[in-house]
């Protein structure tokens, strides 16, 4: 909202300086120090005679100097004690002999009995500033001042004429007993600054009080424009230099200021000292801005320039402004119990101090590429300071606003009929910066700073830190983005374009309620992130986290050199030195609420952590890059990725965790970097022995062996407790146990059921059975076997090799020859082989 200082100064001061100072100061204060008593005129003029007299002048001397001079061309007295004076001219002088004022009238009627004198016709009064025209040159006039020919006396007269005020009225009545002069008639006055009028006036010479009854009006000019000042009533006290206006208004350049009552205190030279407005002060500017307060004060310097102002009782400010091309509309409303105003030496508004609960609200509608955008914003703070600047057109506009003691700035943007998207910025201290046309450009919050944004889907994202600086979109006059080379701004004016949060950053993203979530939960687990710095950019709505960033989502924690989080989707992308930790579960389900691992808190809502490798306890992953996708629940690790849980691990170029399906997928297309899995196998028992609790006693534990598998891709399902490794682009799957190695097209690894773990490593997943399919080749103890399927059982350590009906499995022993049958069983415990079904043996004779 623009409140032009030129207007404010003119509308407030001219009422006092031009109207009261002119009409009153010259007449009422000290200029008529000798009380002029018209009752003495008849006696001094010899009005007690009945004969006529003409052409006389009377001087009254005091201290060697004239006090006043009365001149009349003719005087007459009638039997009813009335005296008539013709062509009267009264000149009043100061004690130093200089002329002060002059009163002229064609005829005066004096009633000796009542002591009242009344002008029968028009009266002209000339009021002059004391000391500008010496008494020795009363006839010197400004007309004698010509270019190059000015005399000292003429120059003095010119100065005098510039200080004169001329008043014309009629029906003037002066009561010699009370010293009060009154008129109910119309009065006109003119001066070098302008002209004006009033209906009815009175002057109490004893009290020094001038009263303009009603319909007071002054027309003057300011910088070539007409200023109209009106008041229902005006008073001026000579001794106190105090003027009072009632129901006063002033209009200038389409603007209007008004006050129920206004008091103006003047200096001896007629300049204003202070203005006190009460019973409602209002200012309405030409562009629709409105300022209102019950009371107000203004202090002025010797040049009538405002120095300081104060508005109290509840200040209200309203403004409505349309862009020149009609592309946008902005409405502003502000309120504060008090407002302190400070001005420069030139009278320009430079600072406003608002306190005791400041509230500001704005609404702007602008055109953007995706349709009309409505932006609402509110400011609330106990204290606020506004700095102003000149916009280059003689108008004051805000440059900055600074709030302290807890500031909250809320916003809401809405495009067309789509749902509104709210935002909230808060901090101990907030500073806002304005661009051209009073458009908010930037905002900085310091101390417990927080920035909260919500999208149309109801997702809320909050960023907290020690300091926040937000940049807002700025559109040019054509509705194009000034920062985007004139291209259309998809966000529109007023939306956050970028933001930087520094120091102890905490980012929280809470998605909207979703009744389809696994487990029936309607509120998904929030995503949280910590960092030393966060940078937000509206293009893509990304939040970039740096300086030791860490992200937690549904029980999984990720650290990296840099993390990018999408406000729109909630997806997170980690870059460089990625490390992840989450809580796995042997049952394939989330752990209990409140459980944690390595500082990672579990969440009871939504998928917890992610699948691991069938064991209990935390799982870990490292990679060069990581992608966390909210919609699918997938976490993708890229670049030399490795995942492990206790002794079990998977490594490969890419590892994908599906937290909703609780699956793990690893992929590779590079033979130099295949997918590798390392899993514990169940410890073998003696043939035919039954497992009991005594085997877990010290000294009787069976140490689990290790199964190593490599291939092109791996898929593990937590619910099935099964891992499948395929050859993929690498052509074969290699598997290795403590007693054999194999190659095949595919390998299935079946883990023990949850809770059925033995030994000191029972918490780790153990392979119950491994099955190799397609083009199987197995090597064990120097033997080589071929077939279509190989089944390894961890419980007994046996390998069962089978083939097809057309091609039976075959085993070759370098020392004993080869054998085939329907099934070949390798017993790793005693290094023996048994054959089932039809057998064919080829014996190798010893050499």
mmCIF file of C-alpha atoms in Angstrom, residues 301-543:
data_model
loop_
_atom_site.group_PDB
_atom_site.id
_atom_site.type_symbol
_atom_site.label_atom_id
_atom_site.label_comp_id
_atom_site.label_asym_id
_atom_site.label_seq_id
_atom_site.Cartn_x
_atom_site.Cartn_y
_atom_site.Cartn_z
ATOM 1 C CA UNK A 301 10.551 20.775 12.164
ATOM 2 C CA UNK A 302 10.946 24.524 11.546
ATOM 3 C CA UNK A 303 10.320 23.965 7.835
ATOM 4 C CA UNK A 304 7.003 22.189 8.438
ATOM 5 C CA UNK A 305 8.578 18.857 7.490
ATOM 6 C CA UNK A 306 7.349 15.871 9.532
ATOM 7 C CA UNK A 307 9.922 14.346 11.840
ATOM 8 C CA UNK A 308 8.015 11.762 13.852
ATOM 9 C CA UNK A 309 4.492 10.388 13.996
ATOM 10 C CA UNK A 310 2.514 8.035 16.200
ATOM 11 C CA UNK A 311 -0.821 6.332 15.547
ATOM 12 C CA UNK A 312 -2.665 4.622 18.407
ATOM 13 C CA UNK A 313 -5.846 2.838 19.324
ATOM 14 C CA UNK A 314 -5.731 0.207 16.574
ATOM 15 C CA UNK A 315 -4.156 1.123 13.259
ATOM 16 C CA UNK A 316 -5.827 -0.335 10.153
ATOM 17 C CA UNK A 317 -4.314 -0.292 6.649
ATOM 18 C CA UNK A 318 -6.001 -1.532 3.474
ATOM 19 C CA UNK A 319 -4.891 -1.427 -0.137
ATOM 20 C CA UNK A 320 -6.111 -2.786 -3.457
ATOM 21 C CA UNK A 321 -3.819 -2.505 -6.438
ATOM 22 C CA UNK A 322 -4.138 -3.802 -9.997
ATOM 23 C CA UNK A 323 -1.228 -4.254 -12.383
ATOM 24 C CA UNK A 324 -1.087 -1.697 -15.230
ATOM 25 C CA UNK A 325 -1.931 -4.372 -17.779
ATOM 26 C CA UNK A 326 -4.619 -5.947 -15.637
ATOM 27 C CA UNK A 327 -2.569 -9.144 -15.268
ATOM 28 C CA UNK A 328 -2.696 -9.297 -11.474
ATOM 29 C CA UNK A 329 -4.591 -7.888 -8.511
ATOM 30 C CA UNK A 330 -3.179 -7.494 -4.992
ATOM 31 C CA UNK A 331 -5.101 -6.703 -1.795
ATOM 32 C CA UNK A 332 -3.356 -5.892 1.481
ATOM 33 C CA UNK A 333 -4.732 -5.476 5.004
ATOM 34 C CA UNK A 334 -2.627 -4.695 8.068
ATOM 35 C CA UNK A 335 -3.404 -3.926 11.671
ATOM 36 C CA UNK A 336 -1.411 -2.939 14.742
ATOM 37 C CA UNK A 337 -2.393 -1.361 18.068
ATOM 38 C CA UNK A 338 0.288 1.304 17.584
ATOM 39 C CA UNK A 339 2.524 2.641 14.820
ATOM 40 C CA UNK A 340 5.573 4.904 15.152
ATOM 41 C CA UNK A 341 6.649 6.809 12.009
ATOM 42 C CA UNK A 342 10.037 8.414 11.335
ATOM 43 C CA UNK A 343 10.886 10.756 8.461
ATOM 44 C CA UNK A 344 13.991 12.065 6.743
ATOM 45 C CA UNK A 345 15.084 15.724 6.820
ATOM 46 C CA UNK A 346 13.139 16.183 3.572
ATOM 47 C CA UNK A 347 9.961 14.885 5.187
ATOM 48 C CA UNK A 348 10.002 11.483 3.444
ATOM 49 C CA UNK A 349 8.755 8.436 5.315
ATOM 50 C CA UNK A 350 11.645 6.105 6.017
ATOM 51 C CA UNK A 351 10.671 3.921 8.980
ATOM 52 C CA UNK A 352 7.562 2.585 10.706
ATOM 53 C CA UNK A 353 7.649 0.769 14.036
ATOM 54 C CA UNK A 354 4.619 -1.415 14.813
ATOM 55 C CA UNK A 355 4.143 -3.229 18.101
ATOM 56 C CA UNK A 356 1.823 -4.990 20.560
ATOM 57 C CA UNK A 357 0.560 -7.526 18.041
ATOM 58 C CA UNK A 358 1.117 -6.878 14.346
ATOM 59 C CA UNK A 359 -0.977 -8.634 11.705
ATOM 60 C CA UNK A 360 -0.722 -8.249 7.942
ATOM 61 C CA UNK A 361 -2.653 -10.103 5.253
ATOM 62 C CA UNK A 362 -2.321 -9.976 1.472
ATOM 63 C CA UNK A 363 -4.028 -11.655 -1.434
ATOM 64 C CA UNK A 364 -2.785 -11.573 -5.000
ATOM 65 C CA UNK A 365 -4.210 -13.061 -8.175
ATOM 66 C CA UNK A 366 -1.847 -13.399 -11.141
ATOM 67 C CA UNK A 367 -1.860 -15.136 -14.482
ATOM 68 C CA UNK A 368 0.480 -18.120 -14.910
ATOM 69 C CA UNK A 369 1.045 -20.707 -17.626
ATOM 70 C CA UNK A 370 -1.208 -23.226 -15.888
ATOM 71 C CA UNK A 371 -4.028 -20.795 -15.161
ATOM 72 C CA UNK A 372 -4.868 -18.042 -12.644
ATOM 73 C CA UNK A 373 -2.929 -18.338 -9.405
ATOM 74 C CA UNK A 374 -4.239 -16.941 -6.109
ATOM 75 C CA UNK A 375 -1.660 -16.397 -3.369
ATOM 76 C CA UNK A 376 -2.666 -15.435 0.183
ATOM 77 C CA UNK A 377 -0.150 -14.538 2.885
ATOM 78 C CA UNK A 378 -0.397 -13.400 6.523
ATOM 79 C CA UNK A 379 2.233 -11.981 8.879
ATOM 80 C CA UNK A 380 1.911 -12.106 12.668
ATOM 81 C CA UNK A 381 4.499 -10.813 15.139
ATOM 82 C CA UNK A 382 4.543 -8.906 18.433
ATOM 83 C CA UNK A 383 6.825 -6.248 16.913
ATOM 84 C CA UNK A 384 7.593 -5.218 13.322
ATOM 85 C CA UNK A 385 9.735 -2.500 11.731
ATOM 86 C CA UNK A 386 9.203 -1.395 8.130
ATOM 87 C CA UNK A 387 11.825 0.536 6.168
ATOM 88 C CA UNK A 388 10.594 2.611 3.193
ATOM 89 C CA UNK A 389 12.222 3.919 0.022
ATOM 90 C CA UNK A 390 11.274 6.300 -2.784
ATOM 91 C CA UNK A 391 9.990 4.420 -5.816
ATOM 92 C CA UNK A 392 11.267 7.171 -8.127
ATOM 93 C CA UNK A 393 7.806 8.686 -8.555
ATOM 94 C CA UNK A 394 7.656 10.680 -5.335
ATOM 95 C CA UNK A 395 5.922 7.824 -3.556
ATOM 96 C CA UNK A 396 7.056 5.778 -0.582
ATOM 97 C CA UNK A 397 7.022 2.002 -0.873
ATOM 98 C CA UNK A 398 8.235 -0.645 1.612
ATOM 99 C CA UNK A 399 11.832 -1.800 1.230
ATOM 100 C CA UNK A 400 12.092 -4.228 4.171
ATOM 101 C CA UNK A 401 10.054 -5.497 7.107
ATOM 102 C CA UNK A 402 11.666 -6.911 10.247
ATOM 103 C CA UNK A 403 9.788 -8.752 12.983
ATOM 104 C CA UNK A 404 11.083 -10.006 16.329
ATOM 105 C CA UNK A 405 9.927 -11.956 19.388
ATOM 106 C CA UNK A 406 8.437 -14.769 17.323
ATOM 107 C CA UNK A 407 7.189 -14.236 13.772
ATOM 108 C CA UNK A 408 4.761 -16.473 11.879
ATOM 109 C CA UNK A 409 4.163 -15.991 8.161
ATOM 110 C CA UNK A 410 1.486 -18.217 6.648
ATOM 111 C CA UNK A 411 0.676 -18.551 2.981
ATOM 112 C CA UNK A 412 -1.747 -20.319 0.704
ATOM 113 C CA UNK A 413 -1.574 -20.741 -3.062
ATOM 114 C CA UNK A 414 -4.391 -21.994 -5.249
ATOM 115 C CA UNK A 415 -4.451 -22.472 -8.993
ATOM 116 C CA UNK A 416 -7.936 -22.305 -10.505
ATOM 117 C CA UNK A 417 -10.363 -24.673 -8.792
ATOM 118 C CA UNK A 418 -7.616 -26.995 -7.515
ATOM 119 C CA UNK A 419 -7.147 -27.480 -3.764
ATOM 120 C CA UNK A 420 -5.215 -24.785 -1.919
ATOM 121 C CA UNK A 421 -1.601 -25.469 -0.965
ATOM 122 C CA UNK A 422 -0.751 -23.898 2.419
ATOM 123 C CA UNK A 423 2.692 -22.861 3.658
ATOM 124 C CA UNK A 424 4.103 -21.542 6.925
ATOM 125 C CA UNK A 425 7.385 -19.790 7.777
ATOM 126 C CA UNK A 426 8.285 -19.004 11.377
ATOM 127 C CA UNK A 427 11.370 -17.875 13.304
ATOM 128 C CA UNK A 428 12.423 -15.805 16.283
ATOM 129 C CA UNK A 429 13.309 -12.988 13.864
ATOM 130 C CA UNK A 430 12.111 -12.579 10.275
ATOM 131 C CA UNK A 431 13.170 -9.998 7.698
ATOM 132 C CA UNK A 432 11.230 -9.544 4.468
ATOM 133 C CA UNK A 433 12.594 -7.750 1.412
ATOM 134 C CA UNK A 434 10.375 -6.086 -1.208
ATOM 135 C CA UNK A 435 11.028 -5.543 -4.886
ATOM 136 C CA UNK A 436 9.430 -3.022 -7.250
ATOM 137 C CA UNK A 437 5.702 -2.388 -6.813
ATOM 138 C CA UNK A 438 5.894 -3.631 -3.200
ATOM 139 C CA UNK A 439 6.128 -7.283 -4.288
ATOM 140 C CA UNK A 440 7.688 -9.576 -1.670
ATOM 141 C CA UNK A 441 11.126 -10.621 -2.959
ATOM 142 C CA UNK A 442 12.830 -12.515 -0.129
ATOM 143 C CA UNK A 443 12.357 -13.489 3.493
ATOM 144 C CA UNK A 444 14.990 -14.468 6.077
ATOM 145 C CA UNK A 445 14.252 -16.158 9.391
ATOM 146 C CA UNK A 446 16.813 -16.545 12.187
ATOM 147 C CA UNK A 447 16.464 -18.639 15.340
ATOM 148 C CA UNK A 448 14.199 -21.705 15.526
ATOM 149 C CA UNK A 449 13.432 -21.165 11.853
ATOM 150 C CA UNK A 450 10.847 -23.390 10.182
ATOM 151 C CA UNK A 451 9.387 -23.627 6.679
ATOM 152 C CA UNK A 452 6.291 -25.769 6.165
ATOM 153 C CA UNK A 453 4.670 -26.490 2.793
ATOM 154 C CA UNK A 454 1.745 -28.673 1.731
ATOM 155 C CA UNK A 455 0.707 -29.752 -1.739
ATOM 156 C CA UNK A 456 -2.714 -30.375 -3.250
ATOM 157 C CA UNK A 457 -2.556 -34.068 -2.310
ATOM 158 C CA UNK A 458 -2.281 -33.180 1.383
ATOM 159 C CA UNK A 459 1.394 -34.047 1.794
ATOM 160 C CA UNK A 460 3.099 -31.784 4.326
ATOM 161 C CA UNK A 461 6.830 -31.039 4.293
ATOM 162 C CA UNK A 462 8.531 -29.130 7.113
ATOM 163 C CA UNK A 463 12.120 -27.899 7.121
ATOM 164 C CA UNK A 464 13.621 -26.594 10.363
ATOM 165 C CA UNK A 465 17.007 -25.020 11.031
ATOM 166 C CA UNK A 466 18.915 -22.172 12.605
ATOM 167 C CA UNK A 467 18.409 -19.869 9.618
ATOM 168 C CA UNK A 468 16.107 -19.836 6.579
ATOM 169 C CA UNK A 469 16.249 -17.562 3.544
ATOM 170 C CA UNK A 470 13.446 -17.871 0.986
ATOM 171 C CA UNK A 471 13.297 -16.215 -2.440
ATOM 172 C CA UNK A 472 9.883 -15.499 -3.975
ATOM 173 C CA UNK A 473 8.928 -15.446 -7.650
ATOM 174 C CA UNK A 474 8.901 -11.980 -9.227
ATOM 175 C CA UNK A 475 6.773 -11.395 -12.332
ATOM 176 C CA UNK A 476 7.265 -8.465 -14.683
ATOM 177 C CA UNK A 477 4.483 -6.119 -15.887
ATOM 178 C CA UNK A 478 3.478 -8.586 -18.590
ATOM 179 C CA UNK A 479 3.011 -11.428 -16.115
ATOM 180 C CA UNK A 480 6.248 -13.128 -17.178
ATOM 181 C CA UNK A 481 8.896 -14.242 -14.756
ATOM 182 C CA UNK A 482 11.629 -11.663 -14.424
ATOM 183 C CA UNK A 483 14.118 -14.342 -13.361
ATOM 184 C CA UNK A 484 13.269 -16.665 -16.242
ATOM 185 C CA UNK A 485 14.093 -14.482 -19.211
ATOM 186 C CA UNK A 486 10.486 -13.413 -19.667
ATOM 187 C CA UNK A 487 9.186 -16.977 -19.882
ATOM 188 C CA UNK A 488 5.936 -17.746 -18.144
ATOM 189 C CA UNK A 489 6.379 -18.525 -14.479
ATOM 190 C CA UNK A 490 4.591 -21.774 -13.736
ATOM 191 C CA UNK A 491 4.417 -20.900 -10.060
ATOM 192 C CA UNK A 492 3.308 -17.293 -10.426
ATOM 193 C CA UNK A 493 4.173 -14.215 -8.409
ATOM 194 C CA UNK A 494 4.410 -14.707 -4.652
ATOM 195 C CA UNK A 495 5.261 -18.408 -4.508
ATOM 196 C CA UNK A 496 8.549 -19.593 -3.021
ATOM 197 C CA UNK A 497 11.072 -19.948 -5.828
ATOM 198 C CA UNK A 498 14.014 -21.111 -3.739
ATOM 199 C CA UNK A 499 15.048 -21.420 -0.111
ATOM 200 C CA UNK A 500 18.206 -22.155 1.879
ATOM 201 C CA UNK A 501 18.107 -23.595 5.413
ATOM 202 C CA UNK A 502 21.357 -23.603 7.426
ATOM 203 C CA UNK A 503 22.334 -25.185 10.715
ATOM 204 C CA UNK A 504 20.837 -28.265 12.402
ATOM 205 C CA UNK A 505 18.445 -28.895 9.536
ATOM 206 C CA UNK A 506 15.544 -31.264 10.147
ATOM 207 C CA UNK A 507 13.293 -32.135 7.212
ATOM 208 C CA UNK A 508 9.997 -33.973 7.826
ATOM 209 C CA UNK A 509 7.673 -35.121 5.055
ATOM 210 C CA UNK A 510 4.297 -36.502 6.117
ATOM 211 C CA UNK A 511 2.184 -37.988 3.341
ATOM 212 C CA UNK A 512 -1.600 -37.739 3.446
ATOM 213 C CA UNK A 513 -3.698 -40.516 4.957
ATOM 214 C CA UNK A 514 -3.933 -43.601 2.744
ATOM 215 C CA UNK A 515 -6.513 -46.298 3.644
ATOM 216 C CA UNK A 516 -4.873 -48.799 1.261
ATOM 217 C CA UNK A 517 -1.615 -49.003 3.219
ATOM 218 C CA UNK A 518 -0.366 -52.443 4.200
ATOM 219 C CA UNK A 519 -1.732 -53.495 7.561
ATOM 220 C CA UNK A 520 -4.704 -51.146 7.313
ATOM 221 C CA UNK A 521 -2.813 -48.119 8.613
ATOM 222 C CA UNK A 522 -4.225 -44.856 7.292
ATOM 223 C CA UNK A 523 -1.236 -42.657 8.150
ATOM 224 C CA UNK A 524 2.054 -43.577 6.475
ATOM 225 C CA UNK A 525 5.314 -43.283 8.324
ATOM 226 C CA UNK A 526 6.927 -39.866 7.853
ATOM 227 C CA UNK A 527 10.182 -39.342 6.010
ATOM 228 C CA UNK A 528 12.720 -37.448 8.088
ATOM 229 C CA UNK A 529 16.115 -36.047 7.141
ATOM 230 C CA UNK A 530 18.928 -34.266 8.971
ATOM 231 C CA UNK A 531 21.702 -32.152 7.452
ATOM 232 C CA UNK A 532 23.894 -29.120 7.957
ATOM 233 C CA UNK A 533 22.312 -27.350 4.985
ATOM 234 C CA UNK A 534 19.232 -27.727 2.800
ATOM 235 C CA UNK A 535 18.456 -25.944 -0.472
ATOM 236 C CA UNK A 536 14.957 -25.893 -1.967
ATOM 237 C CA UNK A 537 14.166 -25.068 -5.588
ATOM 238 C CA UNK A 538 10.662 -24.746 -6.994
ATOM 239 C CA UNK A 539 11.673 -26.215 -10.378
ATOM 240 C CA UNK A 540 10.853 -29.846 -9.711
ATOM 241 C CA UNK A 541 10.208 -29.002 -6.034
ATOM 242 C CA UNK A 542 13.500 -30.489 -4.857
ATOM 243 C CA UNK A 543 15.161 -30.190 -1.462
#
